[in-house]
Every structure is written in structure tokens, then in C-alpha cells.
Tab-separated table of C-alpha atoms and ligand atoms in Angstrom:
chain	number	residue	atom	x	y	z
A	1	UNK	CA	8.651	-10.160	-49.000
A	2	UNK	CA	5.570	-8.044	-48.764
A	3	UNK	CA	4.373	-11.245	-46.532
A	4	UNK	CA	6.638	-9.143	-43.664
A	5	UNK	CA	6.520	-5.787	-45.534
A	6	UNK	CA	2.753	-4.899	-44.902
A	7	UNK	CA	2.514	-6.678	-41.240
A	8	UNK	CA	6.111	-4.922	-40.820
A	9	UNK	CA	4.323	-0.966	-41.895
A	10	UNK	CA	1.308	-2.344	-40.117
A	11	UNK	CA	3.640	-2.603	-36.705
A	12	UNK	CA	4.703	0.806	-36.999
A	13	UNK	CA	1.377	2.488	-37.457
A	14	UNK	CA	0.298	1.094	-34.408
A	15	UNK	CA	3.734	0.834	-31.714
A	16	UNK	CA	4.157	5.066	-32.868
A	17	UNK	CA	1.149	6.491	-32.153
A	18	UNK	CA	0.874	4.194	-28.701
A	19	UNK	CA	4.492	4.891	-27.888
A	20	UNK	CA	3.599	8.647	-28.684
A	21	UNK	CA	0.776	9.144	-26.029
A	22	UNK	CA	2.580	6.311	-23.527
A	23	UNK	CA	5.685	9.081	-23.120
A	24	UNK	CA	3.443	12.011	-22.790
A	25	UNK	CA	-0.220	10.878	-20.429
A	26	UNK	CA	0.504	11.120	-17.523
A	27	UNK	CA	-0.980	7.505	-15.485
A	28	UNK	CA	0.440	7.387	-12.290
A	29	UNK	CA	-0.669	10.021	-9.524
A	30	UNK	CA	1.177	13.006	-8.458
A	31	UNK	CA	4.927	12.187	-8.544
A	32	UNK	CA	6.135	13.264	-4.504
A	33	UNK	CA	9.459	11.150	-4.227
A	34	UNK	CA	12.949	11.238	-5.459
A	35	UNK	CA	12.487	8.104	-5.859
A	36	UNK	CA	9.894	7.758	-7.215
A	37	UNK	CA	11.940	9.124	-10.924
A	38	UNK	CA	13.495	6.489	-10.947
A	39	UNK	CA	9.884	4.293	-10.644
A	40	UNK	CA	8.838	6.816	-13.647
A	41	UNK	CA	11.255	5.915	-16.364
A	42	UNK	CA	11.197	2.453	-15.160
A	43	UNK	CA	7.074	2.225	-16.628
A	44	UNK	CA	7.427	5.124	-19.185
A	45	UNK	CA	9.808	1.957	-20.632
A	46	UNK	CA	7.739	-0.797	-20.233
A	47	UNK	CA	4.734	1.249	-20.766
A	48	UNK	CA	6.560	0.818	-25.062
A	49	UNK	CA	8.037	-2.203	-24.988
A	50	UNK	CA	4.425	-3.337	-23.941
A	51	UNK	CA	3.256	-0.919	-27.440
A	52	UNK	CA	5.326	-2.073	-29.353
A	53	UNK	CA	4.921	-5.773	-28.647
A	54	UNK	CA	1.274	-5.475	-29.025
A	55	UNK	CA	1.073	-3.559	-32.161
A	56	UNK	CA	3.517	-6.435	-33.281
A	57	UNK	CA	1.294	-9.248	-32.423
A	58	UNK	CA	-1.522	-7.828	-33.411
A	59	UNK	CA	-0.022	-6.939	-37.101
A	60	UNK	CA	0.637	-10.310	-37.954
A	61	UNK	CA	-1.794	-12.343	-36.760
A	62	UNK	CA	-4.950	-8.993	-38.849
A	63	UNK	CA	-2.520	-9.474	-41.656
A	64	UNK	CA	-2.521	-13.378	-41.498
A	65	UNK	CA	-5.982	-13.476	-41.678
A	66	UNK	CA	-7.076	-11.018	-44.427
A	67	UNK	CA	-3.840	-12.360	-46.445
A	68	UNK	CA	-3.780	-15.914	-45.358
A	69	UNK	CA	-8.158	-16.320	-45.169
A	70	UNK	CA	-9.296	-19.344	-47.511
A	71	UNK	CA	-10.038	-18.452	-51.323
A	72	UNK	CA	-13.789	-18.849	-52.447
A	73	UNK	CA	-14.067	-23.210	-53.749
A	74	UNK	CA	-10.588	-23.801	-51.519
A	75	UNK	CA	-11.405	-27.240	-50.259
A	76	UNK	CA	-7.562	-28.869	-49.415
A	77	UNK	CA	-6.360	-28.523	-46.585
A	78	UNK	CA	-3.770	-25.917	-45.410
A	79	UNK	CA	0.281	-27.256	-45.779
A	80	UNK	CA	1.638	-28.028	-41.956
A	81	UNK	CA	4.690	-26.425	-42.009
A	82	UNK	CA	7.033	-28.459	-39.713
A	83	UNK	CA	9.374	-25.721	-36.695
A	84	UNK	CA	11.903	-22.880	-37.983
A	85	UNK	CA	15.446	-22.250	-36.235
A	86	UNK	CA	15.744	-19.261	-36.855
A	87	UNK	CA	12.672	-18.290	-35.357
A	88	UNK	CA	12.238	-20.554	-32.661
A	89	UNK	CA	16.662	-18.829	-31.900
A	90	UNK	CA	14.647	-16.174	-31.828
A	91	UNK	CA	11.431	-15.841	-29.475
A	92	UNK	CA	13.167	-16.894	-27.049
A	93	UNK	CA	16.337	-15.210	-27.076
A	94	UNK	CA	14.734	-11.676	-27.771
A	95	UNK	CA	12.488	-11.862	-25.064
A	96	UNK	CA	14.520	-13.427	-22.426
A	97	UNK	CA	16.946	-9.923	-23.872
A	98	UNK	CA	14.520	-8.035	-22.917
A	99	UNK	CA	13.440	-9.539	-19.768
A	100	UNK	CA	17.004	-9.502	-18.013
A	101	UNK	CA	17.782	-5.644	-18.944
A	102	UNK	CA	13.860	-5.143	-16.975
A	103	UNK	CA	14.799	-6.996	-14.049
A	104	UNK	CA	19.369	-5.512	-14.590
A	105	UNK	CA	16.932	-2.198	-14.767
A	106	UNK	CA	14.530	-2.597	-11.650
A	107	UNK	CA	17.150	-4.262	-9.315
A	108	UNK	CA	18.824	-0.902	-9.428
A	109	UNK	CA	15.301	0.846	-8.750
A	110	UNK	CA	15.651	-1.250	-5.689
A	111	UNK	CA	19.095	-1.230	-4.332
A	112	UNK	CA	19.077	2.576	-5.077
A	113	UNK	CA	15.679	3.085	-2.634
A	114	UNK	CA	16.716	0.326	-0.269
A	115	UNK	CA	20.258	1.188	0.293
A	116	UNK	CA	21.427	2.780	3.234
A	117	UNK	CA	21.713	6.883	3.084
A	118	UNK	CA	24.445	8.533	4.276
A	119	UNK	CA	23.712	11.879	4.955
A	120	UNK	CA	21.980	12.858	8.003
A	121	UNK	CA	18.316	11.079	8.401
A	122	UNK	CA	15.342	10.814	9.822
A	123	UNK	CA	14.250	7.403	10.511
A	124	UNK	CA	10.886	6.145	11.471
A	125	UNK	CA	9.737	3.076	12.024
A	126	UNK	CA	6.540	1.821	10.684
A	127	UNK	CA	4.502	-1.010	12.433
A	128	UNK	CA	1.548	-2.677	10.535
A	129	UNK	CA	-1.247	-4.491	12.511
A	130	UNK	CA	-4.203	-5.053	11.787
A	131	UNK	CA	-5.430	-2.826	10.840
A	132	UNK	CA	-3.386	0.370	10.782
A	133	UNK	CA	-0.013	1.763	10.622
A	134	UNK	CA	1.677	3.447	13.696
A	135	UNK	CA	4.860	6.036	13.561
A	136	UNK	CA	7.663	5.828	16.308
A	137	UNK	CA	10.179	8.706	15.490
A	138	UNK	CA	14.011	6.908	17.623
A	139	UNK	CA	15.178	10.515	17.105
A	140	UNK	CA	12.591	12.536	19.023
A	141	UNK	CA	10.991	10.137	21.031
A	142	UNK	CA	7.473	10.056	19.330
A	143	UNK	CA	5.115	7.462	18.135
A	144	UNK	CA	2.256	8.707	16.104
A	145	UNK	CA	-0.716	7.626	13.889
A	146	UNK	CA	0.390	9.327	11.473
A	147	UNK	CA	2.457	9.781	8.935
A	148	UNK	CA	4.786	13.436	9.089
A	149	UNK	CA	7.303	14.725	7.705
A	150	UNK	CA	9.493	17.291	6.687
A	151	UNK	CA	10.352	18.254	3.929
A	152	UNK	CA	13.535	17.610	0.831
A	153	UNK	CA	14.591	15.915	3.599
A	154	UNK	CA	15.938	11.646	3.660
A	155	UNK	CA	14.097	9.708	4.921
A	156	UNK	CA	14.565	5.842	6.173
A	157	UNK	CA	11.426	3.401	7.528
A	158	UNK	CA	12.767	0.728	8.729
A	159	UNK	CA	9.543	-1.842	8.643
A	160	UNK	CA	7.786	-4.011	10.265
A	161	UNK	CA	5.058	-6.237	11.536
A	162	UNK	CA	3.030	-7.066	14.940
A	163	UNK	CA	0.475	-10.092	13.429
A	164	UNK	CA	0.564	-11.318	9.619
A	165	UNK	CA	2.208	-10.049	6.282
A	166	UNK	CA	1.099	-5.742	5.890
A	167	UNK	CA	2.382	-3.685	2.917
A	168	UNK	CA	2.911	0.018	3.601
A	169	UNK	CA	2.325	1.188	-0.256
A	170	UNK	CA	2.383	5.066	-0.749
A	171	UNK	CA	1.506	5.992	-4.416
A	172	UNK	CA	3.025	9.554	-4.445
A	173	UNK	CA	5.872	7.739	-3.263
A	174	UNK	CA	6.212	4.827	-5.330
A	175	UNK	CA	7.589	3.097	-3.434
A	176	UNK	CA	5.118	-0.662	-1.504
A	177	UNK	CA	7.510	-2.380	0.561
A	178	UNK	CA	6.153	-5.795	3.484
A	179	UNK	CA	6.133	-5.180	6.796
A	180	UNK	CA	6.743	-8.870	8.308
A	181	UNK	CA	6.900	-10.066	10.876
A	182	UNK	CA	10.540	-10.839	12.694
A	183	UNK	CA	11.829	-9.121	9.936
A	184	UNK	CA	12.650	-6.157	9.755
A	185	UNK	CA	12.685	-4.435	5.908
A	186	UNK	CA	14.308	-0.895	5.294
A	187	UNK	CA	13.557	1.734	2.652
A	188	UNK	CA	14.227	5.584	1.498
A	189	UNK	CA	13.256	7.999	0.050
A	190	UNK	CA	13.557	11.944	0.576
A	191	UNK	CA	10.394	13.804	-0.339
A	192	UNK	CA	9.469	16.443	-2.247
A	193	UNK	CA	5.381	17.465	-2.183
A	194	UNK	CA	4.542	19.113	-0.684
A	195	UNK	CA	0.820	17.691	0.908
A	196	UNK	CA	-1.156	15.033	2.362
A	197	UNK	CA	-1.329	11.556	0.695
A	198	UNK	CA	-2.127	8.445	2.181
A	199	UNK	CA	-0.482	5.201	2.781
A	200	UNK	CA	-2.385	1.921	2.490
A	201	UNK	CA	-1.371	-1.628	3.171
A	202	UNK	CA	-1.600	-3.221	-0.441
A	203	UNK	CA	-0.955	-7.119	1.447
A	204	UNK	CA	-4.645	-9.102	1.653
A	205	UNK	CA	-4.407	-9.170	5.703
A	206	UNK	CA	-8.116	-10.407	6.883
A	207	UNK	CA	-11.041	-8.225	7.324
A	208	UNK	CA	-9.843	-4.760	8.623
A	209	UNK	CA	-7.790	-5.041	5.564
A	210	UNK	CA	-9.306	-2.352	3.239
A	211	UNK	CA	-9.498	0.239	5.983
A	212	UNK	CA	-6.007	-0.536	7.269
A	213	UNK	CA	-4.322	3.659	6.338
A	214	UNK	CA	-3.376	6.414	7.449
A	215	UNK	CA	-2.186	10.172	6.220
A	216	UNK	CA	1.134	11.252	5.220
A	217	UNK	CA	1.107	15.007	5.738
A	218	UNK	CA	5.390	16.338	3.529
A	219	UNK	CA	5.299	19.791	5.478
A	220	UNK	CA	8.618	22.558	5.634
A	221	UNK	CA	11.211	21.745	8.034
A	222	UNK	CA	9.517	24.572	9.908
A	223	UNK	CA	6.739	22.688	10.489
A	224	UNK	CA	7.415	19.845	11.331
A	225	UNK	CA	9.765	20.788	14.147
A	226	UNK	CA	6.296	22.476	15.516
A	227	UNK	CA	4.434	19.176	15.314
A	228	UNK	CA	7.441	17.283	17.262
A	229	UNK	CA	7.303	19.675	19.700
A	230	UNK	CA	3.348	19.299	20.073
A	231	UNK	CA	3.756	15.133	20.289
A	232	UNK	CA	6.443	15.207	22.825
A	233	UNK	CA	4.978	17.273	25.605
A	234	UNK	CA	2.303	14.833	27.494
A	235	UNK	CA	-1.779	14.655	25.786
A	236	UNK	CA	-2.867	12.890	28.948
A	237	UNK	CA	-1.551	12.555	31.721
A	238	UNK	CA	-2.532	10.107	34.538
A	239	UNK	CA	-4.989	13.152	35.337
A	240	UNK	CA	-6.301	12.457	32.607
A	241	UNK	CA	-7.749	8.898	31.038
A	242	UNK	CA	-9.840	10.041	28.763
A	243	UNK	CA	-7.571	11.507	26.546
A	244	UNK	CA	-5.156	9.331	27.262
A	245	UNK	CA	-7.409	6.405	26.007
A	246	UNK	CA	-8.387	8.330	22.821
A	247	UNK	CA	-4.169	8.648	22.371
A	248	UNK	CA	-4.236	5.307	21.776
A	249	UNK	CA	-7.351	4.043	20.614
A	250	UNK	CA	-4.985	6.652	17.359
A	251	UNK	CA	-2.037	4.353	17.933
A	252	UNK	CA	-3.061	0.505	18.524
A	253	UNK	CA	-4.823	0.841	15.757
A	254	UNK	CA	-8.465	0.802	17.173
A	255	UNK	CA	-9.661	3.571	14.722
A	256	UNK	CA	-8.765	0.959	12.230
A	257	UNK	CA	-11.891	-0.930	12.905
A	258	UNK	CA	-14.276	0.650	15.620
A	259	UNK	CA	-15.432	4.278	14.335
A	260	UNK	CA	-16.677	7.086	16.620
A	261	UNK	CA	-19.330	8.220	14.526
A	262	UNK	CA	-22.791	5.255	14.992
A	263	UNK	CA	-21.115	3.491	11.505
A	264	UNK	CA	-20.157	0.042	11.946
A	265	UNK	CA	-17.158	-0.983	10.524
A	266	UNK	CA	-14.856	-3.765	10.579
A	267	UNK	CA	-15.780	-3.364	14.297
A	268	UNK	CA	-18.630	-1.980	15.837
A	269	UNK	CA	-19.016	1.228	16.723
A	270	UNK	CA	-17.196	2.717	20.065
A	271	UNK	CA	-20.175	5.604	20.210
A	272	UNK	CA	-23.170	5.925	22.375
A	273	UNK	CA	-22.177	1.854	23.818
A	274	UNK	CA	-21.083	2.927	26.957
A	275	UNK	CA	-24.289	1.033	29.522
A	276	UNK	CA	-26.156	0.103	27.049
A	277	UNK	CA	-27.189	-3.528	25.936
A	278	UNK	CA	-25.193	-5.277	23.221
A	279	UNK	CA	-26.504	-8.593	21.370
A	280	UNK	CA	-24.163	-10.810	21.323
A	281	UNK	CA	-24.070	-13.739	18.629
A	282	UNK	CA	-25.151	-16.791	21.171
A	283	UNK	CA	-28.342	-15.020	20.909
A	284	UNK	CA	-28.112	-13.867	25.069
A	285	UNK	CA	-27.598	-9.695	25.686
A	286	UNK	CA	-25.566	-7.824	27.669
A	287	UNK	CA	-25.013	-4.409	29.507
A	288	UNK	CA	-22.001	-2.140	28.164
A	289	UNK	CA	-20.264	-2.152	31.926
A	290	UNK	CA	-16.600	-1.426	32.410
A	291	UNK	CA	-16.336	-5.442	32.955
A	292	UNK	CA	-17.858	-6.111	29.252
A	293	UNK	CA	-15.848	-3.048	27.819
A	294	UNK	CA	-12.654	-4.396	29.845
A	295	UNK	CA	-13.304	-8.121	28.511
A	296	UNK	CA	-13.694	-7.273	24.504
A	297	UNK	CA	-10.328	-5.363	24.838
A	298	UNK	CA	-8.199	-8.478	26.352
A	299	UNK	CA	-10.216	-11.572	25.665
A	300	UNK	CA	-12.734	-10.365	22.364
A	301	UNK	CA	-13.711	-13.948	21.173
A	302	UNK	CA	-15.480	-14.682	25.007
A	303	UNK	CA	-18.149	-12.466	23.751
A	304	UNK	CA	-19.058	-10.837	19.899
A	305	UNK	CA	-21.357	-8.706	19.318
A	306	UNK	CA	-23.883	-9.947	17.275
A	307	UNK	CA	-23.498	-8.806	13.288
A	308	UNK	CA	-19.802	-8.464	13.597
A	309	UNK	CA	-17.068	-11.628	13.034
A	310	UNK	CA	-15.084	-12.424	15.864
A	311	UNK	CA	-12.354	-11.154	14.639
A	312	UNK	CA	-10.556	-8.786	16.003
A	313	UNK	CA	-6.874	-9.070	18.061
A	314	UNK	CA	-6.414	-11.144	20.996
A	315	UNK	CA	-2.744	-9.564	22.050
A	316	UNK	CA	-3.862	-6.605	23.379
A	317	UNK	CA	-4.090	-7.885	26.524
A	318	UNK	CA	-0.700	-8.497	26.822
A	319	UNK	CA	0.234	-5.861	24.196
A	320	UNK	CA	-1.384	-2.664	26.090
A	321	UNK	CA	-0.841	-2.122	30.331
A	322	UNK	CA	-3.466	-2.098	32.793
A	323	UNK	CA	-3.442	1.352	33.144
A	324	UNK	CA	-4.426	2.407	29.163
A	325	UNK	CA	-7.072	-0.527	29.453
A	326	UNK	CA	-8.669	1.969	32.050
A	327	UNK	CA	-7.573	4.620	30.103
A	328	UNK	CA	-9.292	3.300	26.229
A	329	UNK	CA	-12.931	2.001	28.962
A	330	UNK	CA	-12.544	4.891	30.507
A	331	UNK	CA	-12.862	7.043	26.728
A	332	UNK	CA	-15.513	4.609	24.901
A	333	UNK	CA	-17.230	5.814	28.450
A	334	UNK	CA	-16.651	9.441	27.207
A	335	UNK	CA	-18.204	8.725	23.800
A	336	UNK	CA	-22.052	9.832	25.031
B	1	CUA	CU1	-2.308	-4.494	5.993
B	1	CUA	CU2	-3.961	-5.954	4.275
């Protein structure tokens, strides 16, 4: 009996402080959504179960190392043990029950997040592409490169991707869902904390993956209405291609790889590019004029800049109109 009492007591001694620790310490970032509460509760349950299993395994292991060590002068072999039906049933059934019930709780949390809401809801179409996010608000006819949400109002996201699989991840909202090309994934949440957060991409999607972030702002409903009105005003008339180009730069993903401050990222910077000589990876030099910029947008593989990889998506020629490409060129031209 002693062989059980000691490790069981040891298990309790190790597990109790661990449970108290994980039950009280906040291991997750600020919680900013209603749906996140269930996710956090599930996390806590997982930590508690893991603490108990950790304590159990360690206690029996440590106890066995000490209690069953070789005594001095004992040169006999250990007694072989052949199976134990009761034990085998127990170590199969108990983990099975734990895993199945955790799966059940997890599925109900997921259902709660992906299930369509009944109330009035703000719709946001989220598009991931290499390497940026774009947020379309169909109810207001607004498209933005930052996600702005009114506090305490349910929002529904419809996720899609233009190229490869991305994953829409906002840690403070406790949401992470894949954006898959050719498929629409839905999730809903109600932001509860005014503040600034970031959305990340949680699926390795290419060289610019680490830069694939966007600003998330949770604001007062009044501030949100103001923002929508500002967005609805045409930022750029046809008379101002530079402003239109800047808008495209921010919403079409250029911002993910091309900086405006001279720092090279996944792609060369736009600062001071126009009119200067560019070294290409085939050893030739070319002047960055309008024609070069146009070609680099519609056929990025044609003239790859030395020191960079040929990774820019070749789809901009189809996604942008000729006028939009001209606007982008005008914007880059303005960055001297
Ligand atoms: Cu998109 Cu990683």
C-alpha cells in the first residue's frame, strides 16, 4: 500500500500549487471579445488537466527511481512483469474520456464562434492575399487596410483568400481561422474592449508571411460612424492619381513588402526609387522609369532586382485596372 500512498500524496503535493498557479496567473493577452471568455475557460481546464497528469507521471517516476533502485550487492535481474488487464483498461479509458470531453467542449466553443448571429450584425469581408489583409464593409461600401470595429456590436467575418491559404489571427479576440482560396469561412465575435490590436497571419504563406499584419481598432460607435463617413468620401478623385495610388498601395498589399522609408523588406523600398538606376539580378542596370515600374507591377518576374527573390504575385495585371496601375506609378514617382 505504501507503494501507492507515497506517490499519490506526492502527486497531490505537486499538482495543487500548479493548479493554483495556472488558475490565477494570466497567461493569455488582454481579452477583448465576448467569445474569448469560453476559449480562456477551456485554456484553464487544459492547464489544470495537464498539471495533474504532469504531477502524476513525475511523482510515480521519481518515487520509482528512489524506491526501486538497485540495492548494494544485489546482482540479480529484475522480476519481469507481464501485463495487467485492469491497468491497461484504465490507462486507455481515462485518457479517452478526457480527450473526448475536451473535444466536445472545444467543438461547442467553435460552434458558438462560427454560428450565424440573429441580431443586427456588422459584416466584414476579410480577404487575405500575399501579403496583406483587406477589409470590406459591404453595408457601407467601404474597403480598408485596417480593421475598425465598434465596441459591443456583434461583427461577422467572412474569410477568403486570393491566392494561398492564410490564417486570420487576432490573439486578443481569441480567434484564429483559415482563409482558404475558393472557400468562404465565417466567424462572429463581439469586441468588448476599446483599444488597438493587430491581426496576424498564422499560416506560413511565403516570404512576406511575417509582414502580413494589419491594425485592428475597437472604437466607440460614434468614432466608428465618423470613420465610415471619412472612408466613404472619395479620397482620390481622378484628378489626383498620387492620392489614389497611395490608397491602392495601402489596400492592395504593396505595403506588406515595399516600405516608404528606404528600408528593404521582402521587396525593394519605394522611397527614392523613381528615376534612379536599379541593379537587376542578371547583372544589368536599368533606370526606374514609368515603363519599368509598369512592367514590375504587371510582370514582376521579368526584371528582378538584385538581392531580392522573385516572389511577387504576378496577378496584379489582372486585378488592377490600367488607371489604377498608372496611379500606383504616379504614387511611387512622388516618393523622392
Ligand atoms: Cu498569409 Cu502567412
